[in-house]
């Protein structure tokens, strides 16, 4: 319900509507039935005022329930999107976050980026992680502040419960686990240059032809060519472990590269085994995304997300999120749980 006309329409087609929302005095519930319609049309009266207050407190209303896309998709629509993802290695879905959720998520992304920069300037040493991947064992450094963003607030835990993420993963990956939740914040810098096209993992597909990893970029400020939205090269993800990588046939041409564009609340899904790169932000405003990175059971998991979250956030998580964040039993003992990230410290 986004306005009073929506509410009137829902009642006019013969159904009742019950709205629960968190008010100043705790959980409130208001029920409307078709016989309320004459009162709703009045410019005065308690029923209209209650409905109006509910609409103006839409952000509270939305956030009292699990995060959902603005327009939930049918099984047929989801299957079509998975087919596009299978063929091209990317897909863009519209209106996956309602407007009332965007500001809390922007705050998480911004705080993570700001604190990362502050600690980096203060001499923070990034943890070193040793993992197995398609190239054998390797070490890399990782910053918990920007990669464990589910610890930055309740809205991030709610984002991990997003219906579209789980529906796509079930179809495209089968068994799947949370790798991390990354804050990607790109500011304007006059000397910045476009990053190189690269792959985050190899191969793009499992032996069974399932996706070997999917990145879910929730767009918080919009994606455009000017602010450096992600670029992808379609179909370069379509190779398995015993097959050669599919390379860019024209590395110096832009004709086969796709510039992802989208509005705040849209979702870009990428098989990051294909070639992709971030663009350069040429605007004065930040370009922020929260990226839920999902993998099948593999050695690429580097932390026990569920244990890191701790009791307070665990209590806010659904059973689906708990399963998503808990690594496979045979990897638990090897995964780190000792990172301290900024949200656990008191703010001055």
mmCIF file with all atom_site columns, C-alpha atoms in Angstrom, residues 9 32 41 52 57 64 69 81 86 121 125 147 190-191 193 205 208 253 269-270 288 290 292 325 341 344:
data_model
loop_
_atom_site.group_PDB
_atom_site.id
_atom_site.type_symbol
_atom_site.label_atom_id
_atom_site.label_alt_id
_atom_site.label_comp_id
_atom_site.label_asym_id
_atom_site.label_entity_id
_atom_site.label_seq_id
_atom_site.pdbx_PDB_ins_code
_atom_site.Cartn_x
_atom_site.Cartn_y
_atom_site.Cartn_z
_atom_site.occupancy
_atom_site.B_iso_or_equiv
_atom_site.pdbx_formal_charge
_atom_site.auth_seq_id
_atom_site.auth_comp_id
_atom_site.auth_asym_id
_atom_site.auth_atom_id
_atom_site.pdbx_PDB_model_num
ATOM 1  C CA . UNK A 1 9   ? -8.624  -0.239  -4.654  1.00 0.00 ? 9   UNK A CA 1
ATOM 2  C CA . UNK A 1 32  ? -10.187 -2.331  6.924   1.00 0.00 ? 32  UNK A CA 1
ATOM 3  C CA . UNK A 1 41  ? -13.371 8.832   0.996   1.00 0.00 ? 41  UNK A CA 1
ATOM 4  C CA . UNK A 1 52  ? -3.091  8.232   6.282   1.00 0.00 ? 52  UNK A CA 1
ATOM 5  C CA . UNK A 1 57  ? 4.830   5.693   8.150   1.00 0.00 ? 57  UNK A CA 1
ATOM 6  C CA . UNK A 1 64  ? 8.358   -4.706  10.462  1.00 0.00 ? 64  UNK A CA 1
ATOM 7  C CA . UNK A 1 69  ? 10.890  -7.152  -3.677  1.00 0.00 ? 69  UNK A CA 1
ATOM 8  C CA . UNK A 1 81  ? 15.600  -14.813 -15.233 1.00 0.00 ? 81  UNK A CA 1
ATOM 9  C CA . UNK A 1 86  ? 22.590  -19.180 -17.554 1.00 0.00 ? 86  UNK A CA 1
ATOM 10 C CA . UNK A 1 121 ? 44.903  5.671   7.154   1.00 0.00 ? 121 UNK A CA 1
ATOM 11 C CA . UNK A 1 125 ? 46.796  -4.252  9.060   1.00 0.00 ? 125 UNK A CA 1
ATOM 12 C CA . UNK A 1 147 ? 33.235  -7.500  3.732   1.00 0.00 ? 147 UNK A CA 1
ATOM 13 C CA . UNK A 1 190 ? 40.057  12.932  -10.732 1.00 0.00 ? 190 UNK A CA 1
ATOM 14 C CA . UNK A 1 191 ? 42.922  10.489  -11.332 1.00 0.00 ? 191 UNK A CA 1
ATOM 15 C CA . UNK A 1 193 ? 41.059  4.889   -14.134 1.00 0.00 ? 193 UNK A CA 1
ATOM 16 C CA . UNK A 1 205 ? 30.146  -23.401 -14.010 1.00 0.00 ? 205 UNK A CA 1
ATOM 17 C CA . UNK A 1 208 ? 26.916  -30.305 -13.478 1.00 0.00 ? 208 UNK A CA 1
ATOM 18 C CA . UNK A 1 253 ? 36.381  -3.022  -28.417 1.00 0.00 ? 253 UNK A CA 1
ATOM 19 C CA . UNK A 1 269 ? 23.176  -10.491 -10.558 1.00 0.00 ? 269 UNK A CA 1
ATOM 20 C CA . UNK A 1 270 ? 26.515  -11.572 -12.030 1.00 0.00 ? 270 UNK A CA 1
ATOM 21 C CA . UNK A 1 288 ? 27.065  2.571   -3.301  1.00 0.00 ? 288 UNK A CA 1
ATOM 22 C CA . UNK A 1 290 ? 25.758  -3.932  -1.132  1.00 0.00 ? 290 UNK A CA 1
ATOM 23 C CA . UNK A 1 292 ? 25.749  -10.488 -1.370  1.00 0.00 ? 292 UNK A CA 1
ATOM 24 C CA . UNK A 1 325 ? 25.240  -18.136 7.056   1.00 0.00 ? 325 UNK A CA 1
ATOM 25 C CA . UNK A 1 341 ? 35.158  -5.223  13.160  1.00 0.00 ? 341 UNK A CA 1
ATOM 26 C CA . UNK A 1 344 ? 31.314  -3.932  17.776  1.00 0.00 ? 344 UNK A CA 1
#
